[in-house]
Short mmCIF file of C-alpha atoms in Angstrom, two decimals:
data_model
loop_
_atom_site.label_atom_id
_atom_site.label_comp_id
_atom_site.label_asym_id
_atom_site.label_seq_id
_atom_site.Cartn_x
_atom_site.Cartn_y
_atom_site.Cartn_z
CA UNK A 233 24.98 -4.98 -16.96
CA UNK A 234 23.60 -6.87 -19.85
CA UNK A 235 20.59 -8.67 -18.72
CA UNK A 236 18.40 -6.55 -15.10
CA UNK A 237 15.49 -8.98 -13.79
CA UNK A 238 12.45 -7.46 -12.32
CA UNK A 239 10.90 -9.31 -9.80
CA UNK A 240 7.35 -8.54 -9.11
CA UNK A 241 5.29 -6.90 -12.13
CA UNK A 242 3.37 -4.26 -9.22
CA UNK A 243 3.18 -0.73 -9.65
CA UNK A 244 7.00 -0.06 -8.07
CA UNK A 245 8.11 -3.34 -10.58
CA UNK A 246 6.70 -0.89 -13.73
CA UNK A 247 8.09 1.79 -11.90
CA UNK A 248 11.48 0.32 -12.04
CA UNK A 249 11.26 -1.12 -16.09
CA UNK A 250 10.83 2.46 -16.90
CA UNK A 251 13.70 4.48 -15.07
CA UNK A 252 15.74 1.19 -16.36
CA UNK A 253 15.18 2.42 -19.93
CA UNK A 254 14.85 6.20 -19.18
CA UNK A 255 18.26 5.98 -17.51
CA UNK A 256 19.66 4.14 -20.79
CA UNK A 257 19.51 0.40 -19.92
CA UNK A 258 19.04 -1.05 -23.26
CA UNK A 259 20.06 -4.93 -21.99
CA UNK A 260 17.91 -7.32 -21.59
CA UNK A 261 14.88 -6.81 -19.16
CA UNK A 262 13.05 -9.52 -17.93
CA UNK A 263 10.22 -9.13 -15.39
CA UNK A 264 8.68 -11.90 -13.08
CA UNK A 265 5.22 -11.99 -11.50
CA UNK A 266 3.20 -14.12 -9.94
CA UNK A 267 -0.19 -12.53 -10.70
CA UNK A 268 -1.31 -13.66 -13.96
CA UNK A 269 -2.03 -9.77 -15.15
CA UNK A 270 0.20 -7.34 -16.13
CA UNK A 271 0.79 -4.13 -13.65
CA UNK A 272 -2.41 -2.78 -12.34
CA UNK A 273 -3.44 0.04 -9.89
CA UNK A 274 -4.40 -1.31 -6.54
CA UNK A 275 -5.76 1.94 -4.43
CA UNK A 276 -8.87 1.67 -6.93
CA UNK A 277 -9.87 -2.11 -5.52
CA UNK A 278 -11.59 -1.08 -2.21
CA UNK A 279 -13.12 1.97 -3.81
CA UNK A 280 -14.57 2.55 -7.47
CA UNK A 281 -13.89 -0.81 -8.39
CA UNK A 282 -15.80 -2.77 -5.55
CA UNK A 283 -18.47 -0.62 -6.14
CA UNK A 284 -18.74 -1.32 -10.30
CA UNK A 285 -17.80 2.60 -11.14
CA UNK A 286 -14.91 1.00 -12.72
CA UNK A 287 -13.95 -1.55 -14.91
CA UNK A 288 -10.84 -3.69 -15.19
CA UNK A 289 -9.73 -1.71 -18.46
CA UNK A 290 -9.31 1.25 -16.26
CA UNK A 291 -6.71 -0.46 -13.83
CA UNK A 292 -4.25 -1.19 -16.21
CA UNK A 293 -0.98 0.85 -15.34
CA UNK A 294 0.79 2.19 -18.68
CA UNK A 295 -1.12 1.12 -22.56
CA UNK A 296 -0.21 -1.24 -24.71
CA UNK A 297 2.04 1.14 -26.67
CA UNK A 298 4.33 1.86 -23.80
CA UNK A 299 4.86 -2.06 -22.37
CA UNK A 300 5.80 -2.55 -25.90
CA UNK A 301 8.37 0.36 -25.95
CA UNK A 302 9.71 -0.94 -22.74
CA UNK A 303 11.26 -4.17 -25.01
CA UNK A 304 10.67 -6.36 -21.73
CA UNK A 305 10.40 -10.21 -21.39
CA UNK A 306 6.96 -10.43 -18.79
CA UNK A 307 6.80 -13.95 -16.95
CA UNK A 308 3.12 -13.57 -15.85
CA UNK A 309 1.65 -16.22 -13.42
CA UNK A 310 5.03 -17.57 -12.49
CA UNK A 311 6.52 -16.98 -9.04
CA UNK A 312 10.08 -16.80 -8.16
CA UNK A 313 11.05 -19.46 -5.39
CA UNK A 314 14.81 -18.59 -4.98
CA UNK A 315 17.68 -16.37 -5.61
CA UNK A 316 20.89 -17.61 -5.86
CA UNK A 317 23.24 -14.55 -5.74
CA UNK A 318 26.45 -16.27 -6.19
CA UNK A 319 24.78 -17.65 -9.53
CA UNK A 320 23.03 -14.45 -10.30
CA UNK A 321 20.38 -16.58 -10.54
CA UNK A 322 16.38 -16.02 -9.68
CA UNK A 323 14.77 -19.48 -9.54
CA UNK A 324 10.99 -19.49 -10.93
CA UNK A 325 8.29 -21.89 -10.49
CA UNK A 326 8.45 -25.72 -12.18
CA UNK A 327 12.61 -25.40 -11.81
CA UNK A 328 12.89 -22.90 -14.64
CA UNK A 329 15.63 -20.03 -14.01
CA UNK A 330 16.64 -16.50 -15.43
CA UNK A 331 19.96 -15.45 -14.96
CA UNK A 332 21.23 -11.66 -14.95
CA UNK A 333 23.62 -9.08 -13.32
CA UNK A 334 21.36 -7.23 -11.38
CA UNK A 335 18.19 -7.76 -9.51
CA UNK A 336 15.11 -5.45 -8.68
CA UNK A 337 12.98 -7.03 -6.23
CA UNK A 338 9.26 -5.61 -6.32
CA UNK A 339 7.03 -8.36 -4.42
CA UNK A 340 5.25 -6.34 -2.51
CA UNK A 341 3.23 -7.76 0.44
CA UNK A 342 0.16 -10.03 0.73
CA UNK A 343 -2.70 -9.72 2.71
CA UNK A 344 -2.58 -10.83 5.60
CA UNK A 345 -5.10 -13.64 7.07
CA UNK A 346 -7.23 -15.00 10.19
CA UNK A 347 -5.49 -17.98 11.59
CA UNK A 348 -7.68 -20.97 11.22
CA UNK A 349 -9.29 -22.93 7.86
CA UNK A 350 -11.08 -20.57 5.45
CA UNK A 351 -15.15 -20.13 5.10
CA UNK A 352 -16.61 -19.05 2.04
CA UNK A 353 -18.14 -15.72 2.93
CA UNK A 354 -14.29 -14.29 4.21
CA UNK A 355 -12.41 -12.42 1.91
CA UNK A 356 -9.41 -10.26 2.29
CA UNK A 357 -8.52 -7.65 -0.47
CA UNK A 358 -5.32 -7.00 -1.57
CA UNK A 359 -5.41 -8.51 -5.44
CA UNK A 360 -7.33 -7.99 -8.73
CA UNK A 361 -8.34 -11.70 -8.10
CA UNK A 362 -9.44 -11.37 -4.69
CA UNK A 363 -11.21 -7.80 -5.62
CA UNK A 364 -13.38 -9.61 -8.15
CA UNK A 365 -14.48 -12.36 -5.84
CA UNK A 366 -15.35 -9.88 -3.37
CA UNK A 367 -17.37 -7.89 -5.90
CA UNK A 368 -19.11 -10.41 -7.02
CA UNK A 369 -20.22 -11.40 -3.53
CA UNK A 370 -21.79 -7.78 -2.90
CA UNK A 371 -23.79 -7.72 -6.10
CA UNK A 372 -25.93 -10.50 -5.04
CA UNK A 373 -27.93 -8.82 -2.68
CA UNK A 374 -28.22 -7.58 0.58
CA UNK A 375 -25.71 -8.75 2.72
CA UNK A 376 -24.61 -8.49 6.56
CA UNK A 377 -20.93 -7.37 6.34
CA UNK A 378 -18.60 -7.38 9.09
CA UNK A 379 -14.91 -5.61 8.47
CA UNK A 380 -12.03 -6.74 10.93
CA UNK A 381 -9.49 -3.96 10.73
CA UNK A 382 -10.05 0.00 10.80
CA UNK A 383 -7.09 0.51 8.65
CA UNK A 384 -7.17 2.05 5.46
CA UNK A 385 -8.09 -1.08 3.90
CA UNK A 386 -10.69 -2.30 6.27
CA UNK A 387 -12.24 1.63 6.16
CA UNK A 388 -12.30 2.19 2.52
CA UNK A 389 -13.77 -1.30 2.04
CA UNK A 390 -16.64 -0.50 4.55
CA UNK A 391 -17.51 2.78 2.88
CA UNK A 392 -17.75 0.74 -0.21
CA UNK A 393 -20.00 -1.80 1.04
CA UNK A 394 -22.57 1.05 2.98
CA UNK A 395 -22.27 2.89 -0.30
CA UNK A 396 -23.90 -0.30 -1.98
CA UNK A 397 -26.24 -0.51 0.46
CA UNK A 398 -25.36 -3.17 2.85
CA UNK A 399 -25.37 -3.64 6.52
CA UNK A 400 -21.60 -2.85 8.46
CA UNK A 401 -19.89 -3.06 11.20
CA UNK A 402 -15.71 -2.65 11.37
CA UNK A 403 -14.19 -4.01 14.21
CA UNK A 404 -10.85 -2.14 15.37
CA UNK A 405 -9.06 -4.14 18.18
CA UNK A 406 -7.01 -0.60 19.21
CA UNK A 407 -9.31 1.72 20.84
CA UNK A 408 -9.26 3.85 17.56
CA UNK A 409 -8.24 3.00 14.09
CA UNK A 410 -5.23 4.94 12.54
CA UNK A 411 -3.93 5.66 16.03
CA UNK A 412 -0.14 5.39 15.32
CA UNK A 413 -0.78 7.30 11.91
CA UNK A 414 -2.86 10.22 13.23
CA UNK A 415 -2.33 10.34 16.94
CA UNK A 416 -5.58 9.78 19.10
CA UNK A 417 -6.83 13.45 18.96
CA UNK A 418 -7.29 13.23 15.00
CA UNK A 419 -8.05 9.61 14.89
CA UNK A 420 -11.04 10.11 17.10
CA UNK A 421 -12.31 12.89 14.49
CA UNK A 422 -11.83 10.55 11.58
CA UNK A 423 -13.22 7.81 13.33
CA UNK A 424 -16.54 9.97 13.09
CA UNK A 425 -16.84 9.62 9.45
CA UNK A 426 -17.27 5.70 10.27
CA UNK A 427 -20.80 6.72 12.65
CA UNK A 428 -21.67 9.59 9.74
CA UNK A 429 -21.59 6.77 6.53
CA UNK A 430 -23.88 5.07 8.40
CA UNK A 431 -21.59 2.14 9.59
CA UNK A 432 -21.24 0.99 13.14
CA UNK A 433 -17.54 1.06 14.79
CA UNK A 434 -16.78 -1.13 17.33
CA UNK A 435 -13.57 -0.82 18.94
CA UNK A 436 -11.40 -2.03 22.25
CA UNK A 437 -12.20 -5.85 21.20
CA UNK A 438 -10.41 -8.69 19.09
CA UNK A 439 -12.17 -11.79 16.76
CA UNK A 440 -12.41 -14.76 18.68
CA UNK A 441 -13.30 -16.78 15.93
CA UNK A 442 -15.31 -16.71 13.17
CA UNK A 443 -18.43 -19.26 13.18
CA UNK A 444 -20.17 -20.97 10.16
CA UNK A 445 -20.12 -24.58 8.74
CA UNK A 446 -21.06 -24.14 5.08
CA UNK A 447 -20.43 -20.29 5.15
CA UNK A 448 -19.46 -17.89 7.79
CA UNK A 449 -22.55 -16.85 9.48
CA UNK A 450 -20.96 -15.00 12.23
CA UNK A 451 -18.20 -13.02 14.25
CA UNK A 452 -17.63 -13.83 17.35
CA UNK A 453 -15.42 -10.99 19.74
CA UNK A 454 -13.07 -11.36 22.33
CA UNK A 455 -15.90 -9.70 24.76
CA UNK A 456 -18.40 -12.46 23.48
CA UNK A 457 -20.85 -10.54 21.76
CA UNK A 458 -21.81 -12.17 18.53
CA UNK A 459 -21.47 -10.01 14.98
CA UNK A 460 -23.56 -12.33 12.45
CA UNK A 461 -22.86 -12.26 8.91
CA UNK A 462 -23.03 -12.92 5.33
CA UNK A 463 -19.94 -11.34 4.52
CA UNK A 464 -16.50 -11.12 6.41
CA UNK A 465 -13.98 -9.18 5.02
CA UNK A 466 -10.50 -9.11 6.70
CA UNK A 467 -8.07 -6.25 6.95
CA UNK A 468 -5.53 -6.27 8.64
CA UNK A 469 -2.71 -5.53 7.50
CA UNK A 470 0.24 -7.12 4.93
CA UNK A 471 3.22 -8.97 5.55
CA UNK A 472 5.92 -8.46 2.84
CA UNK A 473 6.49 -10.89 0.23
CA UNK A 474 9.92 -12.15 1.34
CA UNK A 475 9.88 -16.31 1.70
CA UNK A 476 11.25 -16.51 -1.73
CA UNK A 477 14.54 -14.86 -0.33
CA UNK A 478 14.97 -17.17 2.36
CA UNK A 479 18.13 -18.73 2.37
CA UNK A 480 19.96 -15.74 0.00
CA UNK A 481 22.27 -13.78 1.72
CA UNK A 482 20.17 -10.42 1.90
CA UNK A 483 18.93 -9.40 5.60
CA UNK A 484 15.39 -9.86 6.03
CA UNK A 485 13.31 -8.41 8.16
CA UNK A 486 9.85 -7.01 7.99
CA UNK A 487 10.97 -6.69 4.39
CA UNK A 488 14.02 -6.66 2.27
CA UNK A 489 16.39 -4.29 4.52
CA UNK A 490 18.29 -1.88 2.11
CA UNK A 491 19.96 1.39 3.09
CA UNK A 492 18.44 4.95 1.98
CA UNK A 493 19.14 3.98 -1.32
CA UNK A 494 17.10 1.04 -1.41
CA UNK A 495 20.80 -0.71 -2.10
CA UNK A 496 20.92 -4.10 -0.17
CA UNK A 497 24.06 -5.24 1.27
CA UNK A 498 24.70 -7.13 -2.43
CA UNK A 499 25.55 -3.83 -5.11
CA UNK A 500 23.69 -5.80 -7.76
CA UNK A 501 20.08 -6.40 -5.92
CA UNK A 502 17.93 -4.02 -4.61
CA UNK A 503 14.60 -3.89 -3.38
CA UNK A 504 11.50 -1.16 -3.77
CA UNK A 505 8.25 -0.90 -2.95
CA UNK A 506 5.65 -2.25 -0.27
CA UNK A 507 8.95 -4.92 0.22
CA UNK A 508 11.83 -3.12 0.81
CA UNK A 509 12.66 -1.80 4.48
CA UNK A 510 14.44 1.56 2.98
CA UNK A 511 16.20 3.60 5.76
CA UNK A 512 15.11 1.60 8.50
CA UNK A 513 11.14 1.96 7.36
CA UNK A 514 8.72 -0.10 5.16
CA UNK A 515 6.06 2.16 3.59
CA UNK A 516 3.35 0.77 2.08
CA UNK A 517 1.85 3.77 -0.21
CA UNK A 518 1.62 4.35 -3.51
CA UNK A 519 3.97 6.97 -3.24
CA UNK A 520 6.65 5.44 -1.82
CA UNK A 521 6.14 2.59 -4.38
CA UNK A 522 6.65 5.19 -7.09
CA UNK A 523 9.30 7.61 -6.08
CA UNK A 524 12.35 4.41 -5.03
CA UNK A 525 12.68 3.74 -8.16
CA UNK A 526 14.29 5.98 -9.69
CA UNK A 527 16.71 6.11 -6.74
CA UNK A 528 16.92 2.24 -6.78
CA UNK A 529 18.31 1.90 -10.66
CA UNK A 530 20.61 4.83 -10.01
CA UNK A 531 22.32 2.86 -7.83
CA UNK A 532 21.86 -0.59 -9.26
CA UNK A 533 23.39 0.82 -12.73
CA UNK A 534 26.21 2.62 -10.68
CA UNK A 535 27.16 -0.38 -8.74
CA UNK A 536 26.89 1.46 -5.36
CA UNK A 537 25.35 4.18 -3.21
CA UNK A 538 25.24 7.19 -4.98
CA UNK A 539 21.80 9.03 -4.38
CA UNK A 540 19.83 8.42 -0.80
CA UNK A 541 16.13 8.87 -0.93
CA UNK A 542 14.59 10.28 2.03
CA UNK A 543 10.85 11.57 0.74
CA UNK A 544 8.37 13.03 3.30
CA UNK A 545 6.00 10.57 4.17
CA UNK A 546 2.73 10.95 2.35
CA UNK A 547 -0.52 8.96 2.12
CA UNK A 548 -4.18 9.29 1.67
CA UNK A 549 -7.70 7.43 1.82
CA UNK A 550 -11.33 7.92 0.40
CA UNK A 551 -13.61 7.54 2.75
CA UNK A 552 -17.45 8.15 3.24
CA UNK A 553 -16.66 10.97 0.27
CA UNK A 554 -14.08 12.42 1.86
CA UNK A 555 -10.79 12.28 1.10
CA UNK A 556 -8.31 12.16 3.86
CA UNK A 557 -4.21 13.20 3.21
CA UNK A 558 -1.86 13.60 5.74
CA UNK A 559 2.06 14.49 4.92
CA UNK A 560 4.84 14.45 7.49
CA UNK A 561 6.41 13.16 10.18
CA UNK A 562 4.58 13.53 14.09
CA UNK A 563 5.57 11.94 17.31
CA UNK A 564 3.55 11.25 20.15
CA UNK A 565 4.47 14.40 21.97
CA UNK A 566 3.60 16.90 18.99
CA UNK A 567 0.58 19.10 19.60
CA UNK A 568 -1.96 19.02 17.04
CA UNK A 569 -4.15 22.34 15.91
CA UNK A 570 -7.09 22.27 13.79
CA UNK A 571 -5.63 25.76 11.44
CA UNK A 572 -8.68 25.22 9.34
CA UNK A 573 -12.29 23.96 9.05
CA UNK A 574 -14.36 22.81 11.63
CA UNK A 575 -14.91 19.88 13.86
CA UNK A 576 -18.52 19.34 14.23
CA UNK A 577 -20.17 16.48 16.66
CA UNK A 578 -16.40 14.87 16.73
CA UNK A 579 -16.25 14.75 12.83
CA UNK A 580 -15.15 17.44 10.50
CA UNK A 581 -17.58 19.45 9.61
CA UNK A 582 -18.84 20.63 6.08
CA UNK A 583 -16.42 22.59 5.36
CA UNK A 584 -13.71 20.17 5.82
CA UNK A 585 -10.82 20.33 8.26
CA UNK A 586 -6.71 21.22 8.06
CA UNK A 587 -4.68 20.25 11.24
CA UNK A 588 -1.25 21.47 12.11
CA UNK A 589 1.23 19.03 14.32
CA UNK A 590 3.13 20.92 15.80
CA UNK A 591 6.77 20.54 17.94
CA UNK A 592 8.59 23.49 19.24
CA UNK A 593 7.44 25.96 17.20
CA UNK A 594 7.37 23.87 14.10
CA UNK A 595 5.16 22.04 11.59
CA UNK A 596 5.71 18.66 11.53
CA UNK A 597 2.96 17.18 9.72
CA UNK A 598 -0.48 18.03 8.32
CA UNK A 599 -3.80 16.16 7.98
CA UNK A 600 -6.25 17.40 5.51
CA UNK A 601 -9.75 16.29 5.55
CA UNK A 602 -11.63 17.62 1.96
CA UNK A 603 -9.01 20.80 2.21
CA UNK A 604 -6.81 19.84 -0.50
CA UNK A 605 -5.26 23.23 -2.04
CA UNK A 606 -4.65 24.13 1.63
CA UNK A 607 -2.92 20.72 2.28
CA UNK A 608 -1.07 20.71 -0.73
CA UNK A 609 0.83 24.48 0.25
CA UNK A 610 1.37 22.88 3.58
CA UNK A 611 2.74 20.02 2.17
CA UNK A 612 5.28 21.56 -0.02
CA UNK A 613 6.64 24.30 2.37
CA UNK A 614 7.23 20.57 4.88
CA UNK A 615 8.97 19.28 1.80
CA UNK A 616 11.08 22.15 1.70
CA UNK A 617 11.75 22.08 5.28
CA UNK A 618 12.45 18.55 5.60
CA UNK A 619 15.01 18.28 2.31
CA UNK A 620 13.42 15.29 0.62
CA UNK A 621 16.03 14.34 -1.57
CA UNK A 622 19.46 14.25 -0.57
CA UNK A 623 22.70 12.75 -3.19
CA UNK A 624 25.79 11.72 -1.86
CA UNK A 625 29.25 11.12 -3.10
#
């Protein structure tokens, strides 16, 4: 391969410039994004950033030193429209093109929005750009904040806001946020960290609509009680960045599918990150975004399938100052035993909690609440269990 094209400058897109080089690609490396900044670190948006603790300096991924090491071309603020595979071609904004042998596709996901014209006053948060906006809303005083969606997101977005001193409510349409991630018995006792920061949880009820002429001055439910407020901020959930590959010959859906490789059907493309359905699953965590690559270039350079990637699934949240982790892989039916800590008045107690799921005698995952040495031995002897990394033939 002489020339590799990048597309997406996120954190799996830096990710994947650097195992290029470190696995002695010294063609040409060009990378593509459509945010005007170069890779940043996203998980600090909803937290220390929203709530001024930190700056921009401190998002930047990698210093100047090492993007200059990495002898890459960077096409900042210019999205990709189109790849042409029988060209080798990735078509960029104002009809510009870059051709090369093999393709990396990073896009990641974008927020995704209400249905309906935009107020000023509603905000999602998924970019540096739409981080800043959002900040600079919640400096200007007091505000009324409403959050639709008890994700991750939505959560660590609320605790930011209360931590500023605002009035909030998150509204969870599911009886209980994080249900399908934690199962109802531990989603219940993280739920109580919403009621102990001081913000109000309502759940069991959509958005209707969202009222306001000028601004939005209010959220109104599916159950017809009224939320007003100053500030809406929407969370839920992503939807991969994939309209640029319509038309190419790669499957899509609910991301970039790719095998457990991250190898799409075409031996010189493949896909990583919050995009790229690997295995049959799309992960959106940092983690995930930072462990493909490596697998994805090995394969890329080789021209096929040669190592699989199948990591444990791993992801965490700051919340209410506490930090949340949970590793593994639980099914409905697994049984779930709190092995350390307390639960106190439904929410984990001072001490913190460690759960156990557990299926036939077996540990299948682990939540931590503030326990993280604990987590972090159960978490390894999973690892171990499970055989995270497997290479084939």
């Amino acid at each position: 391969m002489r020339t590799v094209i990048v597309v997406g400058a996120s954190l799996s897109g830096l990710y994947a410039a650097r195992e290029l080089r470190a696995q002695g690609f010294d063609g040409r490396l060009v990378v593509v994004g459509d945010e005007p900044h170069r890779p940043y670190d996203r998980p600090p948006l909803s937290k220390d950033f929203l709530t001024g603790r930190t700056g921009e300096d401190r998002l930047a991924l990698g210093d100047a030193e090492e993007i200059t090491e990495l002898d890459a071309e960077w096409l900042l603020g210019t999205r990709a429209r189109g790849l042409d595979t029988r060209e080798r071609t990735v078509l960029l904004d104002g009809g510009r093109t870059v051709c090369g042998d093999g393709v990396v596709i990073a896009t990641g996901a974008s927020a995704r929005r209400l249905p309906g014209p935009g107020l000023p006053g509603v905000h999602t948060l998924r970019t540096l750009d739409d981080a800043r906006s959002l900040r600079a809303e919640l400096t200007a005083g007091a505000r009324r904040v409403v959050v639709i969606g008890g994700g991750f997101i939505g959560a660590e977005t609320a605790s930011s806001c209360a931590g500023l001193g605002h009035d909030v409510t998150v509204v969870e349409a599911a009886p209980l946020p994080l249900v399908p991630q934690l199962g109802p018995q531990m989603a219940a006792v993280c739920a109580a960290l919403h009621r102990r920061g001081g913000v109000d949880l309502v759940t069991g009820t959509g958005v209707a609509a969202l009222r306001g002429t000028v601004a939005v001055t209010a959220v109104e439910l599916t159950d017809g009680r009224l939320l007003p407020a100053d500030v809406v901020i929407v969370g839920i959930g992503a939807v991969p960045n994939t309209g640029w590959l319509a038309g190419s010959p790669l499957t899509l859906r609910d991301g970039v599918l790719c095998d457990d490789g991250c190898a799409t059907a075409l031996p010189q493309v493949v896909a990583v990150g919050d995009v790229a359905r690997v295995g049959g699953t799309r992960a959106e965590h940092w983690t995930s975004a930072t462990e493909q690559p490596r697998i994805a270039v090995r394969n890329l350079l080789a021209g096929y399938t040669a190592e699989t990637v199948r990591p444990l699934p791993y992801f965490w949240s700051d919340q209410y100052g506490a930090r949340i982790q949970f590793a593994g892989r639980r099914l409905d039916t697994d049984t779930v035993r709190v092995a350390e800590g307390t639960v106190t008045d439904g929410a984990p107690g001072e001490d913190g909690l460690l759960a156990l799921y557990e299926r036939e005698g077996r540990t299948t995952a682990v939540l931590s609440v503030d326990r993280p040495r604990p987590f972090m031995r159960a978490r390894r002897e999973l690892g171990r269990g499970a055989g995270a990394m497997e290479t084939v033939s």
